[in-house]
mmCIF file of C-alpha atoms and ligand atoms in Angstrom:
data_model
loop_
_atom_site.group_PDB
_atom_site.id
_atom_site.type_symbol
_atom_site.label_atom_id
_atom_site.label_comp_id
_atom_site.label_asym_id
_atom_site.label_seq_id
_atom_site.Cartn_x
_atom_site.Cartn_y
_atom_site.Cartn_z
ATOM 1 C CA UNK A 571 0.018 -0.061 0.016
ATOM 2 C CA UNK A 572 2.781 2.441 0.885
ATOM 3 C CA UNK A 573 4.857 1.865 -2.261
ATOM 4 C CA UNK A 574 2.269 3.417 -4.492
ATOM 5 C CA UNK A 575 2.927 6.921 -5.904
ATOM 6 C CA UNK A 576 -0.401 8.420 -4.726
ATOM 7 C CA UNK A 577 0.271 11.763 -6.479
ATOM 8 C CA UNK A 578 -0.259 9.928 -9.770
ATOM 9 C CA UNK A 579 -3.918 8.881 -8.814
ATOM 10 C CA UNK A 580 -6.913 11.052 -9.156
ATOM 11 C CA UNK A 581 -8.534 12.756 -6.195
ATOM 12 C CA UNK A 582 -11.433 10.241 -6.029
ATOM 13 C CA UNK A 583 -8.983 7.295 -5.761
ATOM 14 C CA UNK A 584 -6.783 9.091 -3.273
ATOM 15 C CA UNK A 585 -9.886 9.793 -1.111
ATOM 16 C CA UNK A 586 -10.602 6.051 -0.828
ATOM 17 C CA UNK A 587 -7.190 4.512 -0.611
ATOM 18 C CA UNK A 588 -4.291 6.834 0.073
ATOM 19 C CA UNK A 589 -2.462 6.907 3.410
ATOM 20 C CA UNK A 590 -3.553 3.598 4.812
ATOM 21 C CA UNK A 591 -0.818 1.213 6.057
ATOM 22 C CA UNK A 592 -2.022 -2.345 6.875
ATOM 23 C CA UNK A 593 -0.903 -3.845 10.200
ATOM 24 C CA UNK A 594 0.051 -7.514 10.646
ATOM 25 C CA UNK A 595 -3.661 -8.247 11.042
ATOM 26 C CA UNK A 596 -4.214 -7.652 7.307
ATOM 27 C CA UNK A 597 -7.403 -5.563 8.007
ATOM 28 C CA UNK A 598 -9.140 -4.115 4.958
ATOM 29 C CA UNK A 599 -10.854 -1.095 6.613
ATOM 30 C CA UNK A 600 -8.684 1.419 8.540
ATOM 31 C CA UNK A 601 -8.577 0.535 12.318
ATOM 32 C CA UNK A 602 -9.116 3.035 15.077
ATOM 33 C CA UNK A 603 -5.965 3.253 17.168
ATOM 34 C CA UNK A 604 -7.321 4.147 20.611
ATOM 35 C CA UNK A 605 -4.053 4.480 22.401
ATOM 36 C CA UNK A 606 -2.586 7.535 24.174
ATOM 37 C CA UNK A 607 1.022 6.293 24.063
ATOM 38 C CA UNK A 608 3.320 3.887 22.322
ATOM 39 C CA UNK A 609 5.983 1.408 23.630
ATOM 40 C CA UNK A 610 9.661 1.554 22.624
ATOM 41 C CA UNK A 611 11.934 -1.452 22.275
ATOM 42 C CA UNK A 612 14.716 0.178 24.347
ATOM 43 C CA UNK A 613 15.681 3.326 26.163
ATOM 44 C CA UNK A 614 17.820 4.280 23.128
ATOM 45 C CA UNK A 615 14.874 3.911 20.791
ATOM 46 C CA UNK A 616 12.779 6.094 23.140
ATOM 47 C CA UNK A 617 15.457 8.707 23.020
ATOM 48 C CA UNK A 618 15.798 8.623 19.241
ATOM 49 C CA UNK A 619 12.096 8.959 18.821
ATOM 50 C CA UNK A 620 11.793 11.938 21.180
ATOM 51 C CA UNK A 621 14.616 13.844 19.547
ATOM 52 C CA UNK A 622 13.147 13.187 16.087
ATOM 53 C CA UNK A 623 16.079 11.146 14.923
ATOM 54 C CA UNK A 624 13.834 8.096 14.332
ATOM 55 C CA UNK A 625 10.441 8.313 12.795
ATOM 56 C CA UNK A 626 7.509 6.655 14.620
ATOM 57 C CA UNK A 627 4.738 7.101 17.217
ATOM 58 C CA UNK A 628 5.422 8.766 20.446
ATOM 59 C CA UNK A 629 2.231 10.035 22.071
ATOM 60 C CA UNK A 630 -1.227 10.647 20.581
ATOM 61 C CA UNK A 631 -1.255 14.368 21.152
ATOM 62 C CA UNK A 632 0.850 14.586 18.060
ATOM 63 C CA UNK A 633 1.278 10.973 16.568
ATOM 64 C CA UNK A 634 -1.569 8.553 15.976
ATOM 65 C CA UNK A 635 -1.854 6.093 13.143
ATOM 66 C CA UNK A 636 -5.529 6.742 12.441
ATOM 67 C CA UNK A 637 -5.008 10.503 12.537
ATOM 68 C CA UNK A 638 -1.864 10.152 10.393
ATOM 69 C CA UNK A 639 -3.850 8.307 7.671
ATOM 70 C CA UNK A 640 -6.406 11.075 7.624
ATOM 71 C CA UNK A 641 -3.634 13.692 7.369
ATOM 72 C CA UNK A 642 -1.732 11.929 4.588
ATOM 73 C CA UNK A 643 -4.925 11.442 2.552
ATOM 74 C CA UNK A 644 -6.156 14.943 2.934
ATOM 75 C CA UNK A 645 -2.652 16.374 2.097
ATOM 76 C CA UNK A 646 -2.610 14.350 -1.145
ATOM 77 C CA UNK A 647 -6.151 15.428 -2.000
ATOM 78 C CA UNK A 648 -5.294 19.141 -1.514
ATOM 79 C CA UNK A 649 -1.956 18.682 -3.503
ATOM 80 C CA UNK A 650 -0.152 19.856 -0.457
ATOM 81 C CA UNK A 651 3.051 18.406 1.003
ATOM 82 C CA UNK A 652 1.733 17.871 4.520
ATOM 83 C CA UNK A 653 -1.470 18.100 6.633
ATOM 84 C CA UNK A 654 -1.983 18.302 10.323
ATOM 85 C CA UNK A 655 -5.386 17.508 11.905
ATOM 86 C CA UNK A 656 -6.926 19.506 14.729
ATOM 87 C CA UNK A 657 -9.775 19.166 17.228
ATOM 88 C CA UNK A 658 -11.941 21.591 15.197
ATOM 89 C CA UNK A 659 -11.816 24.076 12.419
ATOM 90 C CA UNK A 660 -11.372 26.936 14.808
ATOM 91 C CA UNK A 661 -8.489 25.040 16.521
ATOM 92 C CA UNK A 662 -6.773 24.754 13.078
ATOM 93 C CA UNK A 663 -7.288 28.524 12.423
ATOM 94 C CA UNK A 664 -6.054 29.302 15.916
ATOM 95 C CA UNK A 665 -2.908 27.156 15.252
ATOM 96 C CA UNK A 666 -2.151 29.141 12.097
ATOM 97 C CA UNK A 667 -2.169 32.334 14.122
ATOM 98 C CA UNK A 668 -0.428 31.058 17.160
ATOM 99 C CA UNK A 669 2.492 29.502 15.152
ATOM 100 C CA UNK A 670 2.938 32.241 12.559
ATOM 101 C CA UNK A 671 2.193 35.567 14.460
ATOM 102 C CA UNK A 672 4.012 37.539 17.187
ATOM 103 C CA UNK A 673 3.222 40.834 18.922
ATOM 104 C CA UNK A 674 3.555 43.727 16.516
ATOM 105 C CA UNK A 675 2.455 41.657 13.453
ATOM 106 C CA UNK A 676 -0.439 42.495 11.156
ATOM 107 C CA UNK A 677 -3.001 40.292 9.290
ATOM 108 C CA UNK A 678 -5.388 41.178 6.432
ATOM 109 C CA UNK A 679 -8.580 39.266 6.572
ATOM 110 C CA UNK A 680 -11.692 39.158 4.386
ATOM 111 C CA UNK A 681 -14.708 40.780 6.097
ATOM 112 C CA UNK A 682 -16.806 37.825 4.842
ATOM 113 C CA UNK A 683 -15.409 34.934 6.836
ATOM 114 C CA UNK A 684 -16.877 32.608 9.491
ATOM 115 C CA UNK A 685 -17.943 34.672 12.419
ATOM 116 C CA UNK A 686 -15.594 33.003 14.947
ATOM 117 C CA UNK A 687 -12.605 33.571 12.645
ATOM 118 C CA UNK A 688 -13.350 37.337 12.848
ATOM 119 C CA UNK A 689 -13.611 37.031 16.668
ATOM 120 C CA UNK A 690 -10.343 35.084 16.782
ATOM 121 C CA UNK A 691 -8.430 37.900 15.085
ATOM 122 C CA UNK A 692 -10.398 40.781 16.581
ATOM 123 C CA UNK A 693 -10.761 39.661 20.260
ATOM 124 C CA UNK A 694 -7.895 37.147 20.855
ATOM 125 C CA UNK A 695 -4.922 37.900 18.625
ATOM 126 C CA UNK A 696 -5.508 41.553 19.228
ATOM 127 C CA UNK A 697 -4.937 40.971 22.995
ATOM 128 C CA UNK A 698 -1.390 39.888 22.188
ATOM 129 C CA UNK A 699 -0.556 42.936 19.978
ATOM 130 C CA UNK A 700 -1.517 41.575 16.518
ATOM 131 C CA UNK A 701 -3.609 44.012 14.461
ATOM 132 C CA UNK A 702 -6.001 42.853 11.744
ATOM 133 C CA UNK A 703 -7.395 44.845 8.866
ATOM 134 C CA UNK A 704 -10.735 43.519 7.471
ATOM 135 C CA UNK A 705 -11.292 44.134 3.760
ATOM 136 C CA UNK A 706 -13.974 43.524 1.194
ATOM 137 C CA UNK A 707 -13.492 39.937 -0.158
ATOM 138 C CA UNK A 708 -13.547 40.522 -3.957
ATOM 139 C CA UNK A 709 -11.802 43.885 -3.988
ATOM 140 C CA UNK A 710 -8.186 43.160 -4.924
ATOM 141 C CA UNK A 711 -7.223 46.877 -4.671
ATOM 142 C CA UNK A 712 -8.417 46.850 -1.080
ATOM 143 C CA UNK A 713 -6.262 43.793 -0.171
ATOM 144 C CA UNK A 714 -3.240 45.374 -1.891
ATOM 145 C CA UNK A 715 -3.720 48.718 -0.030
ATOM 146 C CA UNK A 716 -4.193 46.987 3.434
ATOM 147 C CA UNK A 717 -0.822 45.165 3.367
ATOM 148 C CA UNK A 718 1.791 46.710 5.610
ATOM 149 C CA UNK A 719 5.458 45.892 6.109
ATOM 150 C CA UNK A 720 4.622 43.845 9.257
ATOM 151 C CA UNK A 721 1.769 41.886 7.505
ATOM 152 C CA UNK A 722 2.370 38.098 7.890
ATOM 153 C CA UNK A 723 -0.560 36.642 5.997
ATOM 154 C CA UNK A 724 -3.813 37.247 4.167
ATOM 155 C CA UNK A 725 -6.823 35.162 5.210
ATOM 156 C CA UNK A 726 -9.633 34.456 2.958
ATOM 157 C CA UNK A 727 -12.801 32.240 2.469
ATOM 158 C CA UNK A 728 -14.051 31.658 -1.076
ATOM 159 C CA UNK A 729 -16.815 31.451 -1.833
ATOM 160 C CA UNK A 730 -18.029 33.308 1.230
ATOM 161 C CA UNK A 731 -20.794 32.440 3.726
ATOM 162 C CA UNK A 732 -23.572 33.281 3.282
ATOM 163 C CA UNK A 733 -23.377 35.534 0.133
ATOM 164 C CA UNK A 734 -21.473 33.152 -2.069
ATOM 165 C CA UNK A 735 -18.984 35.867 -3.200
ATOM 166 C CA UNK A 736 -15.630 34.861 -4.669
ATOM 167 C CA UNK A 737 -12.198 36.147 -4.922
ATOM 168 C CA UNK A 738 -9.558 35.250 -7.586
ATOM 169 C CA UNK A 739 -7.174 33.006 -5.560
ATOM 170 C CA UNK A 740 -4.317 33.298 -8.112
ATOM 171 C CA UNK A 741 -4.481 37.042 -8.252
ATOM 172 C CA UNK A 742 -4.627 37.305 -4.406
ATOM 173 C CA UNK A 743 -1.599 34.912 -4.053
ATOM 174 C CA UNK A 744 0.370 37.097 -6.338
ATOM 175 C CA UNK A 745 -0.499 40.291 -4.342
ATOM 176 C CA UNK A 746 0.540 38.425 -1.122
ATOM 177 C CA UNK A 747 3.816 37.030 -2.486
ATOM 178 C CA UNK A 748 4.869 40.447 -3.974
ATOM 179 C CA UNK A 749 4.778 41.786 -0.450
ATOM 180 C CA UNK A 750 6.350 38.620 1.213
ATOM 181 C CA UNK A 751 3.085 37.530 2.856
ATOM 182 C CA UNK A 752 1.469 34.145 2.844
ATOM 183 C CA UNK A 753 -1.985 33.463 1.612
ATOM 184 C CA UNK A 754 -4.259 31.302 3.811
ATOM 185 C CA UNK A 755 -7.501 29.932 2.298
ATOM 186 C CA UNK A 756 -10.355 28.446 4.216
ATOM 187 C CA UNK A 757 -11.524 25.772 1.785
ATOM 188 C CA UNK A 758 -14.516 24.495 3.751
ATOM 189 C CA UNK A 759 -17.173 25.410 1.167
ATOM 190 C CA UNK A 760 -15.396 23.810 -1.735
ATOM 191 C CA UNK A 761 -13.443 20.897 -0.297
ATOM 192 C CA UNK A 762 -10.534 19.635 -2.466
ATOM 193 C CA UNK A 763 -13.049 18.044 -4.815
ATOM 194 C CA UNK A 764 -13.986 21.481 -6.111
ATOM 195 C CA UNK A 765 -11.157 23.733 -5.567
ATOM 196 C CA UNK A 766 -7.442 23.234 -4.803
ATOM 197 C CA UNK A 767 -6.080 26.662 -3.497
ATOM 198 C CA UNK A 768 -2.495 25.373 -3.072
ATOM 199 C CA UNK A 769 -2.300 24.620 -6.829
ATOM 200 C CA UNK A 770 -3.569 28.226 -7.472
ATOM 201 C CA UNK A 771 -0.742 29.738 -5.472
ATOM 202 C CA UNK A 772 -2.061 29.799 -1.864
ATOM 203 C CA UNK A 773 0.383 28.817 0.841
ATOM 204 C CA UNK A 774 -1.864 27.381 3.518
ATOM 205 C CA UNK A 775 -5.288 25.642 3.352
ATOM 206 C CA UNK A 776 -7.464 25.338 6.438
ATOM 207 C CA UNK A 777 -10.437 23.093 6.917
ATOM 208 C CA UNK A 778 -13.353 22.460 9.207
ATOM 209 C CA UNK A 779 -13.702 18.689 8.675
ATOM 210 C CA UNK A 780 -17.050 19.133 10.530
ATOM 211 C CA UNK A 781 -18.811 20.155 7.396
ATOM 212 C CA UNK A 782 -18.527 18.325 4.018
ATOM 213 C CA UNK A 783 -15.644 16.160 5.005
ATOM 214 C CA UNK A 784 -17.705 14.302 7.717
ATOM 215 C CA UNK A 785 -20.787 15.031 5.631
ATOM 216 C CA UNK A 786 -23.258 13.506 8.021
ATOM 217 C CA UNK A 787 -23.082 15.957 11.007
ATOM 218 C CA UNK A 788 -21.394 13.596 13.433
ATOM 219 C CA UNK A 789 -17.936 14.983 14.483
ATOM 220 C CA UNK A 790 -16.058 18.278 14.928
ATOM 221 C CA UNK A 791 -12.593 18.509 13.475
ATOM 222 C CA UNK A 792 -10.213 20.566 11.472
ATOM 223 C CA UNK A 793 -6.983 20.473 9.464
ATOM 224 C CA UNK A 794 -4.112 22.656 8.129
ATOM 225 C CA UNK A 795 -2.368 21.753 4.817
ATOM 226 C CA UNK A 796 0.858 23.452 3.740
ATOM 227 C CA UNK A 797 4.450 22.966 2.608
ATOM 228 C CA UNK A 798 6.727 20.626 4.598
ATOM 229 C CA UNK A 799 8.573 23.727 5.699
ATOM 230 C CA UNK A 800 5.670 25.586 7.100
ATOM 231 C CA UNK A 801 4.229 22.483 8.883
ATOM 232 C CA UNK A 802 7.557 21.238 10.287
ATOM 233 C CA UNK A 803 8.832 24.613 11.411
ATOM 234 C CA UNK A 804 5.722 26.334 12.524
ATOM 235 C CA UNK A 805 2.445 24.352 12.825
ATOM 236 C CA UNK A 806 3.775 20.974 14.094
ATOM 237 C CA UNK A 807 5.684 22.462 17.061
ATOM 238 C CA UNK A 808 2.515 24.323 17.926
ATOM 239 C CA UNK A 809 0.236 21.226 17.749
ATOM 240 C CA UNK A 810 2.750 19.247 19.855
ATOM 241 C CA UNK A 811 2.710 21.879 22.541
ATOM 242 C CA UNK A 812 -0.756 23.554 22.093
ATOM 243 C CA UNK A 813 -2.490 20.140 22.137
ATOM 244 C CA UNK A 814 -5.728 20.767 20.154
ATOM 245 C CA UNK A 815 -5.533 17.314 18.739
ATOM 246 C CA UNK A 816 -8.043 15.455 16.589
ATOM 247 C CA UNK A 817 -9.128 12.179 18.332
ATOM 248 C CA UNK A 818 -8.440 8.846 16.587
ATOM 249 C CA UNK A 819 -12.141 8.075 16.658
ATOM 250 C CA UNK A 820 -13.005 11.268 14.856
ATOM 251 C CA UNK A 821 -10.171 10.777 12.265
ATOM 252 C CA UNK A 822 -11.732 7.363 11.596
ATOM 253 C CA UNK A 823 -15.175 9.015 10.913
ATOM 254 C CA UNK A 824 -13.543 11.615 8.723
ATOM 255 C CA UNK A 825 -11.595 8.991 6.754
ATOM 256 C CA UNK A 826 -14.904 7.264 5.800
ATOM 257 C CA UNK A 827 -16.249 10.758 5.008
ATOM 258 C CA UNK A 828 -13.418 11.328 2.624
ATOM 259 C CA UNK A 829 -14.210 8.030 0.763
ATOM 260 C CA UNK A 830 -17.625 9.305 -0.369
ATOM 261 C CA UNK A 831 -16.652 12.979 -0.634
ATOM 262 C CA UNK A 832 -16.476 13.180 -4.437
ATOM 263 C CA UNK A 833 -19.833 11.670 -5.067
ATOM 264 C CA UNK A 834 -21.479 13.588 -2.268
ATOM 265 C CA UNK A 835 -20.066 16.875 -3.459
ATOM 266 C CA UNK A 836 -21.386 16.169 -6.974
ATOM 267 C CA UNK A 837 -24.812 15.396 -5.643
ATOM 268 C CA UNK A 838 -24.871 18.390 -3.210
ATOM 269 C CA UNK A 839 -23.950 20.663 -6.167
ATOM 270 C CA UNK A 840 -26.474 19.205 -8.611
ATOM 271 C CA UNK A 841 -29.308 19.647 -5.967
ATOM 272 C CA UNK A 842 -28.100 23.185 -5.083
ATOM 273 C CA UNK A 843 -27.923 24.234 -8.724
ATOM 274 C CA UNK A 844 -31.448 22.984 -9.400
ATOM 275 C CA UNK A 845 -32.813 24.561 -6.267
ATOM 276 C CA UNK A 846 -31.143 27.946 -7.119
ATOM 277 C CA UNK A 847 -32.680 27.982 -10.629
ATOM 278 C CA UNK A 848 -36.059 27.102 -9.163
ATOM 279 C CA UNK A 849 -35.833 29.816 -6.546
ATOM 280 C CA UNK A 850 -35.021 32.363 -9.182
ATOM 281 C CA UNK A 851 -38.366 31.621 -10.798
ATOM 282 C CA UNK A 852 -40.402 32.067 -7.556
ATOM 283 C CA UNK A 853 -42.540 35.107 -7.271
ATOM 284 C CA UNK A 854 -41.748 35.645 -3.544
ATOM 285 C CA UNK A 855 -37.973 35.564 -4.163
ATOM 286 C CA UNK A 856 -36.217 38.874 -4.811
ATOM 287 C CA UNK A 857 -32.743 37.668 -5.489
ATOM 288 C CA UNK A 858 -30.787 34.423 -5.390
ATOM 289 C CA UNK A 859 -26.986 34.213 -4.652
ATOM 290 C CA UNK A 860 -25.415 31.130 -6.267
ATOM 291 C CA UNK A 861 -22.184 31.116 -8.361
ATOM 292 C CA UNK A 862 -23.755 28.695 -10.876
ATOM 293 C CA UNK A 863 -26.313 31.197 -12.011
ATOM 294 C CA UNK A 864 -25.662 33.462 -14.971
ATOM 295 C CA UNK A 865 -27.001 36.269 -12.732
ATOM 296 C CA UNK A 866 -24.131 35.823 -10.274
ATOM 297 C CA UNK A 867 -21.617 38.756 -10.752
ATOM 298 C CA UNK A 868 -18.638 36.306 -10.605
ATOM 299 C CA UNK A 869 -20.115 33.419 -12.537
ATOM 300 C CA UNK A 870 -17.166 33.477 -14.938
ATOM 301 C CA UNK A 871 -14.592 33.365 -12.104
ATOM 302 C CA UNK A 872 -16.584 30.488 -10.478
ATOM 303 C CA UNK A 873 -16.423 28.448 -13.696
ATOM 304 C CA UNK A 874 -12.601 29.057 -13.929
ATOM 305 C CA UNK A 875 -11.633 28.508 -10.366
ATOM 306 C CA UNK A 876 -13.976 25.816 -9.169
ATOM 307 C CA UNK A 877 -15.018 22.527 -10.755
ATOM 308 C CA UNK A 878 -18.545 22.771 -9.462
ATOM 309 C CA UNK A 879 -20.616 25.662 -7.988
ATOM 310 C CA UNK A 880 -21.185 24.447 -4.407
ATOM 311 C CA UNK A 881 -23.842 23.191 -2.147
ATOM 312 C CA UNK A 882 -24.913 26.368 -0.445
ATOM 313 C CA UNK A 883 -27.630 28.747 -1.882
ATOM 314 C CA UNK A 884 -28.733 31.916 -0.318
ATOM 315 C CA UNK A 885 -31.668 34.153 -1.282
ATOM 316 C CA UNK A 886 -33.576 37.260 -0.474
ATOM 317 C CA UNK A 887 -37.256 37.312 -0.062
ATOM 318 C CA UNK A 888 -39.528 40.203 -0.935
ATOM 319 C CA UNK A 889 -40.011 41.748 2.569
ATOM 320 C CA UNK A 890 -37.931 41.462 5.654
ATOM 321 C CA UNK A 891 -37.224 39.370 8.752
ATOM 322 C CA UNK A 892 -40.897 38.505 9.168
ATOM 323 C CA UNK A 893 -41.086 36.972 5.670
ATOM 324 C CA UNK A 894 -37.826 35.156 6.244
ATOM 325 C CA UNK A 895 -38.901 33.680 9.511
ATOM 326 C CA UNK A 896 -42.312 32.642 8.205
ATOM 327 C CA UNK A 897 -40.692 30.779 5.339
ATOM 328 C CA UNK A 898 -38.343 28.972 7.731
ATOM 329 C CA UNK A 899 -41.089 28.083 10.221
ATOM 330 C CA UNK A 900 -43.304 26.790 7.476
ATOM 331 C CA UNK A 901 -40.847 23.995 6.615
ATOM 332 C CA UNK A 902 -41.526 20.521 7.852
ATOM 333 C CA UNK A 903 -38.618 18.573 6.365
ATOM 334 C CA UNK A 904 -35.635 20.944 6.402
ATOM 335 C CA UNK A 905 -33.613 21.223 9.622
ATOM 336 C CA UNK A 906 -33.581 24.720 11.168
ATOM 337 C CA UNK A 907 -29.908 24.833 12.135
ATOM 338 C CA UNK A 908 -26.782 26.804 11.190
ATOM 339 C CA UNK A 909 -24.681 23.823 10.349
ATOM 340 C CA UNK A 910 -23.819 23.071 6.764
ATOM 341 C CA UNK A 911 -22.365 20.340 4.573
ATOM 342 C CA UNK A 912 -24.720 17.692 5.915
ATOM 343 C CA UNK A 913 -26.714 15.124 3.857
ATOM 344 C CA UNK A 914 -29.653 16.754 5.572
ATOM 345 C CA UNK A 915 -30.791 20.056 4.047
ATOM 346 C CA UNK A 916 -30.457 22.895 6.657
ATOM 347 C CA UNK A 917 -32.171 26.333 6.547
ATOM 348 C CA UNK A 918 -31.012 29.411 8.541
ATOM 349 C CA UNK A 919 -31.651 33.036 8.900
ATOM 350 C CA UNK A 920 -28.027 34.532 8.941
ATOM 351 C CA UNK A 921 -29.008 38.023 10.178
ATOM 352 C CA UNK A 922 -30.437 36.761 13.468
ATOM 353 C CA UNK A 923 -28.136 33.588 14.076
ATOM 354 C CA UNK A 924 -24.645 33.279 12.545
ATOM 355 C CA UNK A 925 -24.312 36.889 11.848
ATOM 356 C CA UNK A 926 -26.598 38.153 14.743
ATOM 357 C CA UNK A 927 -23.648 39.345 16.867
ATOM 358 C CA UNK A 928 -22.480 41.782 14.253
ATOM 359 C CA UNK A 929 -23.558 45.402 14.363
ATOM 360 C CA UNK A 930 -26.527 46.020 11.958
ATOM 361 C CA UNK A 931 -24.401 48.412 9.784
ATOM 362 C CA UNK A 932 -21.555 45.892 9.617
ATOM 363 C CA UNK A 933 -24.046 43.120 8.618
ATOM 364 C CA UNK A 934 -25.557 45.345 5.863
ATOM 365 C CA UNK A 935 -22.157 46.207 4.650
ATOM 366 C CA UNK A 936 -21.554 42.462 4.106
ATOM 367 C CA UNK A 937 -24.903 42.330 2.180
ATOM 368 C CA UNK A 938 -26.675 40.201 4.844
ATOM 369 C CA UNK A 939 -30.157 41.688 4.795
ATOM 370 C CA UNK A 940 -33.024 40.677 7.116
ATOM 371 C CA UNK A 941 -34.778 39.101 4.284
ATOM 372 C CA UNK A 942 -31.882 36.660 3.540
ATOM 373 C CA UNK A 943 -32.310 32.940 3.940
ATOM 374 C CA UNK A 944 -29.405 30.423 3.589
ATOM 375 C CA UNK A 945 -29.923 26.822 2.624
ATOM 376 C CA UNK A 946 -27.157 24.182 2.770
ATOM 377 C CA UNK A 947 -28.657 21.824 0.186
ATOM 378 C CA UNK A 948 -28.583 18.199 1.268
ATOM 379 C CA UNK A 949 -29.043 14.927 -0.551
ATOM 380 C CA UNK A 950 -32.855 14.411 -0.131
ATOM 381 C CA UNK A 951 -34.802 14.232 -3.369
ATOM 382 C CA UNK A 952 -34.819 17.861 -4.882
ATOM 383 C CA UNK A 953 -38.633 17.607 -5.445
ATOM 384 C CA UNK A 954 -39.159 17.031 -1.676
ATOM 385 C CA UNK A 955 -36.940 20.048 -0.873
ATOM 386 C CA UNK A 956 -38.831 22.263 -3.204
ATOM 387 C CA UNK A 957 -42.170 21.171 -1.923
ATOM 388 C CA UNK A 958 -41.147 21.856 1.669
ATOM 389 C CA UNK A 959 -40.138 25.435 0.669
ATOM 390 C CA UNK A 960 -43.235 26.000 -1.390
ATOM 391 C CA UNK A 961 -45.219 25.908 1.818
ATOM 392 C CA UNK A 962 -43.812 29.181 2.971
ATOM 393 C CA UNK A 963 -43.247 30.694 -0.522
ATOM 394 C CA UNK A 964 -46.835 30.581 -1.800
HETATM 395 C C1 PLP B 151 -17.617 25.798 10.505
HETATM 396 C C2 PLP B 151 -16.579 26.653 9.847
HETATM 397 C C3 PLP B 151 -15.333 26.878 10.515
HETATM 398 C C4 PLP B 151 -15.027 26.367 11.950
HETATM 399 O O1 PLP B 151 -15.016 25.039 12.037
HETATM 400 P P1 PLP B 151 -15.419 24.242 13.347
HETATM 401 O O2 PLP B 151 -15.094 22.783 12.990
HETATM 402 O O3 PLP B 151 -16.830 24.468 13.629
HETATM 403 O O4 PLP B 151 -14.550 24.680 14.508
HETATM 404 C C5 PLP B 151 -14.403 27.665 9.862
HETATM 405 N N1 PLP B 151 -14.656 28.085 8.599
HETATM 406 C C6 PLP B 151 -15.780 27.868 7.963
HETATM 407 C C7 PLP B 151 -16.001 28.323 6.603
HETATM 408 C C8 PLP B 151 -16.818 27.084 8.576
HETATM 409 O O5 PLP B 151 -17.928 26.866 7.889
#
């Protein structure tokens, strides 16, 4: 299994087979190694392992065979040199900041990122003397202008949540590199099936495995993928010390999630595209935000940068919060929850949930109106999803 050159295989095959090393038990499926520590043959071997002179397991805060398999597989799928798994997506983002930033440094971050990502930079890194400038996602001039001599990295999510806005990753990578900064891309919405930021010039990819990688809403987890140099010198020492480790059990769930990721993403995207087109034809709907639609201002960029258009659709109703809440409450099948990337379709009102802690003017600046509804389209039959929405639309 290990002698194969997994780089030569396609992402669908890597997702199913890469990274696994069979034990002497000849198991077919990847086992869960529930062990906190490992035994050495001699005192000398223990010493060689601890000093890094000999490869091998030491302690499951930073070495576990099930977690290693997940890491190797996701690294290959993202076309990165190395991956490290974390306890959650937020733990992975925290690890990037903790390992790459020091007091006096500066970060440029898209305004349209996951709410807790904003809080991480704004409330926590700020406490330790790291300043963050937030910019409009798709405005390359704004990114360029925000970079300072002490800027360490740019942080972006594309497409964004919930507005499904994009940025040109290659162009942004060029801007970052001209000024000796790194580009970090949160690839949760696309997964490596739809978009490979490292191959477009980004330096670091971060994931919440909680979403599409699990795909069935069971576990919380995260990952960082980057060059051998960035991982070995910065991220790995932090994981080993900081300890926000992914459990072997969760890695095992995520490994089986990866095995079906390609077919699930295709099905999520097919359902989302059909739903977006249908919503556009509804009388009660004022505007649909989905990169697959011709009406999306960045439809051309989406076609060029992504292999599919994604599983999330957001739309504005005619009216305001009352109409949005009425539509959500009229559903009987969809789950009213802010989670996404699940086989179950979820429906949420961003202005009063995920983005409810933002000041109203900041929210409006990001385009999140009171009439906006976000749907993470699952894998139920599309006609059943439409019927459920029709209750509140008609
Ligand atoms: C959920 C999410 C995160 C955070 O991941 P957790 O696993 O919930 O900690 C980060 N970025 C995006 C885009 C997300 O959707």
